[in-house]
Amino acid sequence: MIKIWSMKKNEDAAAKRRPKTSAAQIRVQKDLTELELSSTMKTHFPDPTDLLNFTLTITPDEGMYKGGAFVFSVNINTNYPHEPPKVKCTQTIYHPNVDLEGNVCLNILREDWKPVLNLNSVLVGLQYLFLEPNADDPLNKDAAEELRKNREQFIQNVKTSMRGGNMRGVQYDKVIVQ
Amino acid sequence: MATEEALSNGNETDWSDRYYHIDQILDKPGPRTDPSFLAGEEVKRFLRETCKILVIGAGGLGCEILANLALSGFKDIHVIDMDTIDISNLNRQFLFRPKDVGKSKAIVAAEFIMNRVPGVKVTPYFGRIQDKDEEYYMQFNLVICGLDSVEARRWINATLVHMVDPDEPESLKPLIDGGTEGFKGQARVILPTVTSCYECSLDMLNKQTAFPICTIANTPRLPEHCIEWASVLEWPRVFKDKKMDTDDPEHIGWLYKTASSRAKEFKIEGVTWSLTQGVVKNIIPAIASTNAIIAASCCNEAFKIATSSAAYLNNYFMLIGTDGVYSFTFEHQKRDDCPVCGGQAITVNVSKEWTLERLIEMLVEKQDVQIKKPSLATPKRQLYFQAPPQLEELTRPNLEKTLSELVDDGEYITVTASSLPFDLTLQVKYD
Ligand SMILES: [Zn+2]
């Protein structure tokens, strides 16, 4: 066998052993403890010993979704950051980029995810969806259509849905907080 | 022609001249052999009697690797694979026959090699690499990986890096990693803690093809869009929390049916059973020739490392066979911020009576670390997190506790901080 050890002796950082904490776990620790949560974002860990599953509540303080509290589930698997976190809206909401099942159309959650991105990028991306709903990447086609055709009516619909209204046979969840 | 007597190991299968060609390399040093190379009987004895090698994966790459190793003189080979043989494997996984469908890949491959190459012992394990502990991996001189799973590779890489004990030279196990994707492939030599590791190069991986979810939902154009619609959007809508099992033919059948009706609606052609399976399992077509080249490269490195008969690969060989045959070899650099092999590790000698807060103050004051607002955790528990607020509040009471209540003697603490581009490992030793 080759003598690898002799090469190792020359390295000053040689003498160390590392804890058996998974790379995903370390990355999640780093990502979470460096989260820059503005006053409009809050995380909740149902089981605080489990860092991989939590919820994120966004309460926009401007834009047409102001006054609502939108709750997302965030699930990170052990292949993080090779794979992006799985994010779903837990409520039925009226939004062009969120469907009635809670799926979210945000490029960095799928096709544009890279390991250099982190949880902060995801949070910022989600927050942005509420400030600038985007009619070009629709998941809720009706909402996107309305936003494109009649912005005033769209804003009205958002208000109705946030109060827990029923539109076109869809019962929306009440998300208004006072 | 050399007429050499059979090696005196009492093994009648080593007929004379069995290894005639390989012995040309082992009988005398060449211009590029390592100074530690011991030509002749000694190196042959090591290779054929002592060296124990582990092959992880007995699939497309694994079949090639096992055959190559056995024929180049490795005689104590172990193989792990958790999979069973599928009929679709038979075109390239040449150790398997139609009668073997449904049986363990590791067991069938081991039997095949032992029948075909006399005197070689192949010990199979039908199960997961995660079933085995460090003591198991410690018995090998070398590990070769022929896997298609990023997750399994990250696991074995982290395990081997972690096993390196500064007081125990034998604990450093060279890892040779092969991987193929269609016409592309790579082979690399990882010397845990010495060279860059698998985790260091995670961002070099080809991205999995993912389609924008709104395209899938609204404007499908490809059969793949219809299949993703069925698996990403329809499955959770219809079955709620029921987990999809991509190995369950009933589940694939449902997806296939659902994707087909979607395709019909949008006049898209090309949704088939095998494409459905391919998309949901993220299968990239395996090419037998790519596997053969990469396996050959891996086994060549294993042979050179085991015998020191020639300089080994430093450290990354890339093959791109999509347009002609292009290959490129370079030294992938170790990353300082690699969560597996990077970072810094320091031992701190402290008193049992110290509080966690005092330890954190010491870290912040330490000139050579330059750390601000550190967060600390052991593999078992969070000690103190600066954020998010819920976890900060929950861990704050720990600040006043004594270290001995929280951390065992010799235990490791992972420290992260925004001012640190990497993570820091503290080993706590009590006075
Ligand atoms: Zn590394």
mmCIF file of N, CA and C in Angstrom, chain A residues 22-90:
data_model
loop_
_atom_site.group_PDB
_atom_site.id
_atom_site.type_symbol
_atom_site.label_atom_id
_atom_site.label_comp_id
_atom_site.label_asym_id
_atom_site.label_seq_id
_atom_site.Cartn_x
_atom_site.Cartn_y
_atom_site.Cartn_z
ATOM 1 N N SER A 22 -23.966 14.939 10.641
ATOM 2 C CA SER A 22 -24.034 14.856 9.187
ATOM 3 C C SER A 22 -23.837 16.230 8.574
ATOM 4 N N ALA A 23 -23.346 16.234 7.328
ATOM 5 C CA ALA A 23 -23.107 17.488 6.631
ATOM 6 C C ALA A 23 -24.401 18.282 6.501
ATOM 7 N N ALA A 24 -25.508 17.571 6.273
ATOM 8 C CA ALA A 24 -26.799 18.254 6.156
ATOM 9 C C ALA A 24 -27.140 18.950 7.468
ATOM 10 N N GLN A 25 -26.889 18.249 8.574
ATOM 11 C CA GLN A 25 -27.196 18.792 9.896
ATOM 12 C C GLN A 25 -26.386 20.072 10.166
ATOM 13 N N ILE A 26 -25.102 20.040 9.809
ATOM 14 C CA ILE A 26 -24.251 21.218 10.032
ATOM 15 C C ILE A 26 -24.739 22.391 9.183
ATOM 16 N N ARG A 27 -25.085 22.091 7.924
ATOM 17 C CA ARG A 27 -25.560 23.153 7.045
ATOM 18 C C ARG A 27 -26.857 23.754 7.578
ATOM 19 N N VAL A 28 -27.745 22.905 8.083
ATOM 20 C CA VAL A 28 -29.014 23.413 8.602
ATOM 21 C C VAL A 28 -28.749 24.280 9.837
ATOM 22 N N GLN A 29 -27.827 23.829 10.701
ATOM 23 C CA GLN A 29 -27.471 24.649 11.868
ATOM 24 C C GLN A 29 -26.982 26.026 11.425
ATOM 25 N N LYS A 30 -26.091 26.020 10.432
ATOM 26 C CA LYS A 30 -25.541 27.285 9.953
ATOM 27 C C LYS A 30 -26.641 28.158 9.331
ATOM 28 N N ASP A 31 -27.451 27.543 8.474
ATOM 29 C CA ASP A 31 -28.518 28.301 7.809
ATOM 30 C C ASP A 31 -29.513 28.895 8.804
ATOM 31 N N LEU A 32 -29.936 28.088 9.757
ATOM 32 C CA LEU A 32 -30.977 28.531 10.684
ATOM 33 C C LEU A 32 -30.480 29.613 11.621
ATOM 34 N N THR A 33 -29.272 29.399 12.158
ATOM 35 C CA THR A 33 -28.795 30.349 13.165
ATOM 36 C C THR A 33 -28.341 31.657 12.527
ATOM 37 N N GLU A 34 -28.286 31.677 11.195
ATOM 38 C CA GLU A 34 -27.930 32.920 10.515
ATOM 39 C C GLU A 34 -29.113 33.500 9.759
ATOM 40 N N LEU A 35 -30.315 32.986 10.042
ATOM 41 C CA LEU A 35 -31.503 33.526 9.376
ATOM 42 C C LEU A 35 -31.683 34.978 9.766
ATOM 43 N N GLU A 36 -31.967 35.802 8.755
ATOM 44 C CA GLU A 36 -32.249 37.196 9.055
ATOM 45 C C GLU A 36 -33.752 37.373 8.931
ATOM 46 N N LEU A 37 -34.432 37.129 10.036
ATOM 47 C CA LEU A 37 -35.880 37.194 10.012
ATOM 48 C C LEU A 37 -36.319 38.626 10.260
ATOM 49 N N SER A 38 -37.018 39.204 9.286
ATOM 50 C CA SER A 38 -37.557 40.541 9.503
ATOM 51 C C SER A 38 -38.810 40.391 10.364
ATOM 52 N N SER A 39 -39.402 41.544 10.718
ATOM 53 C CA SER A 39 -40.571 41.490 11.608
ATOM 54 C C SER A 39 -41.754 40.812 10.909
ATOM 55 N N THR A 40 -41.663 40.616 9.607
ATOM 56 C CA THR A 40 -42.796 40.032 8.880
ATOM 57 C C THR A 40 -42.659 38.525 8.709
ATOM 58 N N MET A 41 -41.617 37.938 9.302
ATOM 59 C CA MET A 41 -41.421 36.497 9.160
ATOM 60 C C MET A 41 -41.158 35.857 10.514
ATOM 61 N N LYS A 42 -41.735 34.691 10.708
ATOM 62 C CA LYS A 42 -41.570 33.999 11.972
ATOM 63 C C LYS A 42 -41.467 32.493 11.714
ATOM 64 N N THR A 43 -40.532 31.842 12.400
ATOM 65 C CA THR A 43 -40.460 30.381 12.248
ATOM 66 C C THR A 43 -41.036 29.727 13.495
ATOM 67 N N HIS A 44 -41.575 28.525 13.303
ATOM 68 C CA HIS A 44 -42.043 27.768 14.461
ATOM 69 C C HIS A 44 -41.627 26.313 14.306
ATOM 70 N N PHE A 45 -40.974 25.777 15.349
ATOM 71 C CA PHE A 45 -40.551 24.381 15.331
ATOM 72 C C PHE A 45 -41.489 23.590 16.239
ATOM 73 N N PRO A 46 -42.354 22.746 15.668
ATOM 74 C CA PRO A 46 -43.266 21.958 16.510
ATOM 75 C C PRO A 46 -42.477 21.060 17.456
ATOM 76 N N ASP A 47 -41.381 20.499 16.977
ATOM 77 C CA ASP A 47 -40.485 19.723 17.826
ATOM 78 C C ASP A 47 -39.115 20.376 17.725
ATOM 79 N N PRO A 48 -38.746 21.169 18.734
ATOM 80 C CA PRO A 48 -37.508 21.958 18.623
ATOM 81 C C PRO A 48 -36.241 21.116 18.472
ATOM 82 N N THR A 49 -36.301 19.815 18.793
ATOM 83 C CA THR A 49 -35.093 19.012 18.593
ATOM 84 C C THR A 49 -34.969 18.587 17.130
ATOM 85 N N ASP A 50 -36.034 18.799 16.356
ATOM 86 C CA ASP A 50 -36.014 18.427 14.943
ATOM 87 C C ASP A 50 -35.877 19.696 14.109
ATOM 88 N N LEU A 51 -34.644 19.964 13.668
ATOM 89 C CA LEU A 51 -34.399 21.203 12.934
ATOM 90 C C LEU A 51 -34.837 21.107 11.478
ATOM 91 N N LEU A 52 -35.195 19.889 11.045
ATOM 92 C CA LEU A 52 -35.454 19.701 9.616
ATOM 93 C C LEU A 52 -36.908 19.990 9.222
ATOM 94 N N ASN A 53 -37.779 20.120 10.207
ATOM 95 C CA ASN A 53 -39.198 20.364 9.907
ATOM 96 C C ASN A 53 -39.726 21.533 10.725
ATOM 97 N N PHE A 54 -40.154 22.579 10.027
ATOM 98 C CA PHE A 54 -40.700 23.716 10.756
ATOM 99 C C PHE A 54 -41.695 24.469 9.883
ATOM 100 N N THR A 55 -42.372 25.432 10.462
ATOM 101 C CA THR A 55 -43.264 26.265 9.661
ATOM 102 C C THR A 55 -42.746 27.691 9.637
ATOM 103 N N LEU A 56 -43.111 28.372 8.565
ATOM 104 C CA LEU A 56 -42.729 29.769 8.396
ATOM 105 C C LEU A 56 -44.015 30.563 8.208
ATOM 106 N N THR A 57 -44.185 31.621 9.008
ATOM 107 C CA THR A 57 -45.365 32.466 8.857
ATOM 108 C C THR A 57 -44.923 33.819 8.312
ATOM 109 N N ILE A 58 -45.550 34.209 7.224
ATOM 110 C CA ILE A 58 -45.244 35.510 6.617
ATOM 111 C C ILE A 58 -46.442 36.425 6.814
ATOM 112 N N THR A 59 -46.180 37.593 7.386
ATOM 113 C CA THR A 59 -47.255 38.580 7.593
ATOM 114 C C THR A 59 -46.858 39.859 6.852
ATOM 115 N N PRO A 60 -47.209 39.967 5.582
ATOM 116 C CA PRO A 60 -46.738 41.111 4.783
ATOM 117 C C PRO A 60 -47.215 42.429 5.382
ATOM 118 N N ASP A 61 -46.310 43.432 5.409
ATOM 119 C CA ASP A 61 -46.719 44.729 5.966
ATOM 120 C C ASP A 61 -46.931 45.758 4.861
ATOM 121 N N GLU A 62 -46.915 45.309 3.633
ATOM 122 C CA GLU A 62 -47.272 46.189 2.518
ATOM 123 C C GLU A 62 -47.792 45.321 1.379
ATOM 124 N N GLY A 63 -48.293 45.970 0.357
ATOM 125 C CA GLY A 63 -48.795 45.234 -0.797
ATOM 126 C C GLY A 63 -50.214 44.736 -0.583
ATOM 127 N N MET A 64 -50.734 44.007 -1.563
ATOM 128 C CA MET A 64 -52.149 43.625 -1.495
ATOM 129 C C MET A 64 -52.437 42.495 -0.525
ATOM 130 N N TYR A 65 -51.399 41.852 -0.029
ATOM 131 C CA TYR A 65 -51.627 40.768 0.940
ATOM 132 C C TYR A 65 -51.394 41.230 2.378
ATOM 133 N N LYS A 66 -51.239 42.567 2.557
ATOM 134 C CA LYS A 66 -51.031 43.126 3.886
ATOM 135 C C LYS A 66 -52.182 42.738 4.809
ATOM 136 N N GLY A 67 -51.859 42.389 6.051
ATOM 137 C CA GLY A 67 -52.907 42.037 7.004
ATOM 138 C C GLY A 67 -53.165 40.552 7.111
ATOM 139 N N GLY A 68 -52.562 39.782 6.232
ATOM 140 C CA GLY A 68 -52.757 38.334 6.293
ATOM 141 C C GLY A 68 -51.567 37.639 6.946
ATOM 142 N N ALA A 69 -51.804 36.441 7.449
ATOM 143 C CA ALA A 69 -50.708 35.614 7.981
ATOM 144 C C ALA A 69 -50.696 34.323 7.175
ATOM 145 N N PHE A 70 -49.631 34.094 6.440
ATOM 146 C CA PHE A 70 -49.557 32.961 5.524
ATOM 147 C C PHE A 70 -48.555 31.941 6.061
ATOM 148 N N VAL A 71 -49.037 30.727 6.257
ATOM 149 C CA VAL A 71 -48.216 29.719 6.930
ATOM 150 C C VAL A 71 -47.724 28.676 5.921
ATOM 151 N N PHE A 72 -46.404 28.489 5.886
ATOM 152 C CA PHE A 72 -45.786 27.506 4.995
ATOM 153 C C PHE A 72 -45.110 26.418 5.824
ATOM 154 N N SER A 73 -45.193 25.179 5.328
ATOM 155 C CA SER A 73 -44.399 24.126 5.971
ATOM 156 C C SER A 73 -43.086 24.008 5.208
ATOM 157 N N VAL A 74 -42.008 23.845 5.941
ATOM 158 C CA VAL A 74 -40.684 23.692 5.339
ATOM 159 C C VAL A 74 -40.118 22.348 5.792
ATOM 160 N N ASN A 75 -39.826 21.468 4.844
ATOM 161 C CA ASN A 75 -39.245 20.155 5.167
ATOM 162 C C ASN A 75 -37.916 20.008 4.459
ATOM 163 N N ILE A 76 -36.891 19.749 5.265
ATOM 164 C CA ILE A 76 -35.545 19.602 4.720
ATOM 165 C C ILE A 76 -35.187 18.133 4.827
ATOM 166 N N ASN A 77 -34.668 17.534 3.754
ATOM 167 C CA ASN A 77 -34.289 16.123 3.894
ATOM 168 C C ASN A 77 -32.786 15.986 4.100
ATOM 169 N N THR A 78 -32.345 14.755 4.348
ATOM 170 C CA THR A 78 -30.949 14.554 4.728
ATOM 171 C C THR A 78 -30.006 14.752 3.549
ATOM 172 N N ASN A 79 -30.553 14.962 2.362
ATOM 173 C CA ASN A 79 -29.695 15.228 1.207
ATOM 174 C C ASN A 79 -29.541 16.733 0.956
ATOM 175 N N TYR A 80 -29.969 17.553 1.913
ATOM 176 C CA TYR A 80 -29.762 18.999 1.844
ATOM 177 C C TYR A 80 -28.271 19.289 1.959
ATOM 178 N N PRO A 81 -27.685 20.234 1.258
ATOM 179 C CA PRO A 81 -28.274 21.162 0.293
ATOM 180 C C PRO A 81 -28.189 20.671 -1.158
ATOM 181 N N HIS A 82 -27.931 19.387 -1.341
ATOM 182 C CA HIS A 82 -27.974 18.889 -2.720
ATOM 183 C C HIS A 82 -29.394 19.016 -3.256
ATOM 184 N N GLU A 83 -30.364 18.736 -2.396
ATOM 185 C CA GLU A 83 -31.760 18.906 -2.783
ATOM 186 C C GLU A 83 -32.343 20.109 -2.050
ATOM 187 N N PRO A 84 -33.241 20.851 -2.709
ATOM 188 C CA PRO A 84 -33.829 22.020 -2.048
ATOM 189 C C PRO A 84 -34.796 21.606 -0.945
ATOM 190 N N PRO A 85 -35.102 22.524 -0.010
ATOM 191 C CA PRO A 85 -36.140 22.209 0.971
ATOM 192 C C PRO A 85 -37.498 22.121 0.264
ATOM 193 N N LYS A 86 -38.394 21.320 0.843
ATOM 194 C CA LYS A 86 -39.761 21.232 0.283
ATOM 195 C C LYS A 86 -40.638 22.226 1.028
ATOM 196 N N VAL A 87 -41.260 23.116 0.277
ATOM 197 C CA VAL A 87 -42.058 24.181 0.886
ATOM 198 C C VAL A 87 -43.479 24.108 0.358
ATOM 199 N N LYS A 88 -44.441 24.131 1.273
ATOM 200 C CA LYS A 88 -45.849 24.133 0.860
ATOM 201 C C LYS A 88 -46.628 25.121 1.703
ATOM 202 N N CYS A 89 -47.616 25.762 1.081
ATOM 203 C CA CYS A 89 -48.507 26.627 1.840
ATOM 204 C C CYS A 89 -49.537 25.730 2.518
ATOM 205 N N THR A 90 -49.742 25.945 3.820
ATOM 206 C CA THR A 90 -50.643 25.048 4.550
ATOM 207 C C THR A 90 -52.103 25.506 4.478
#
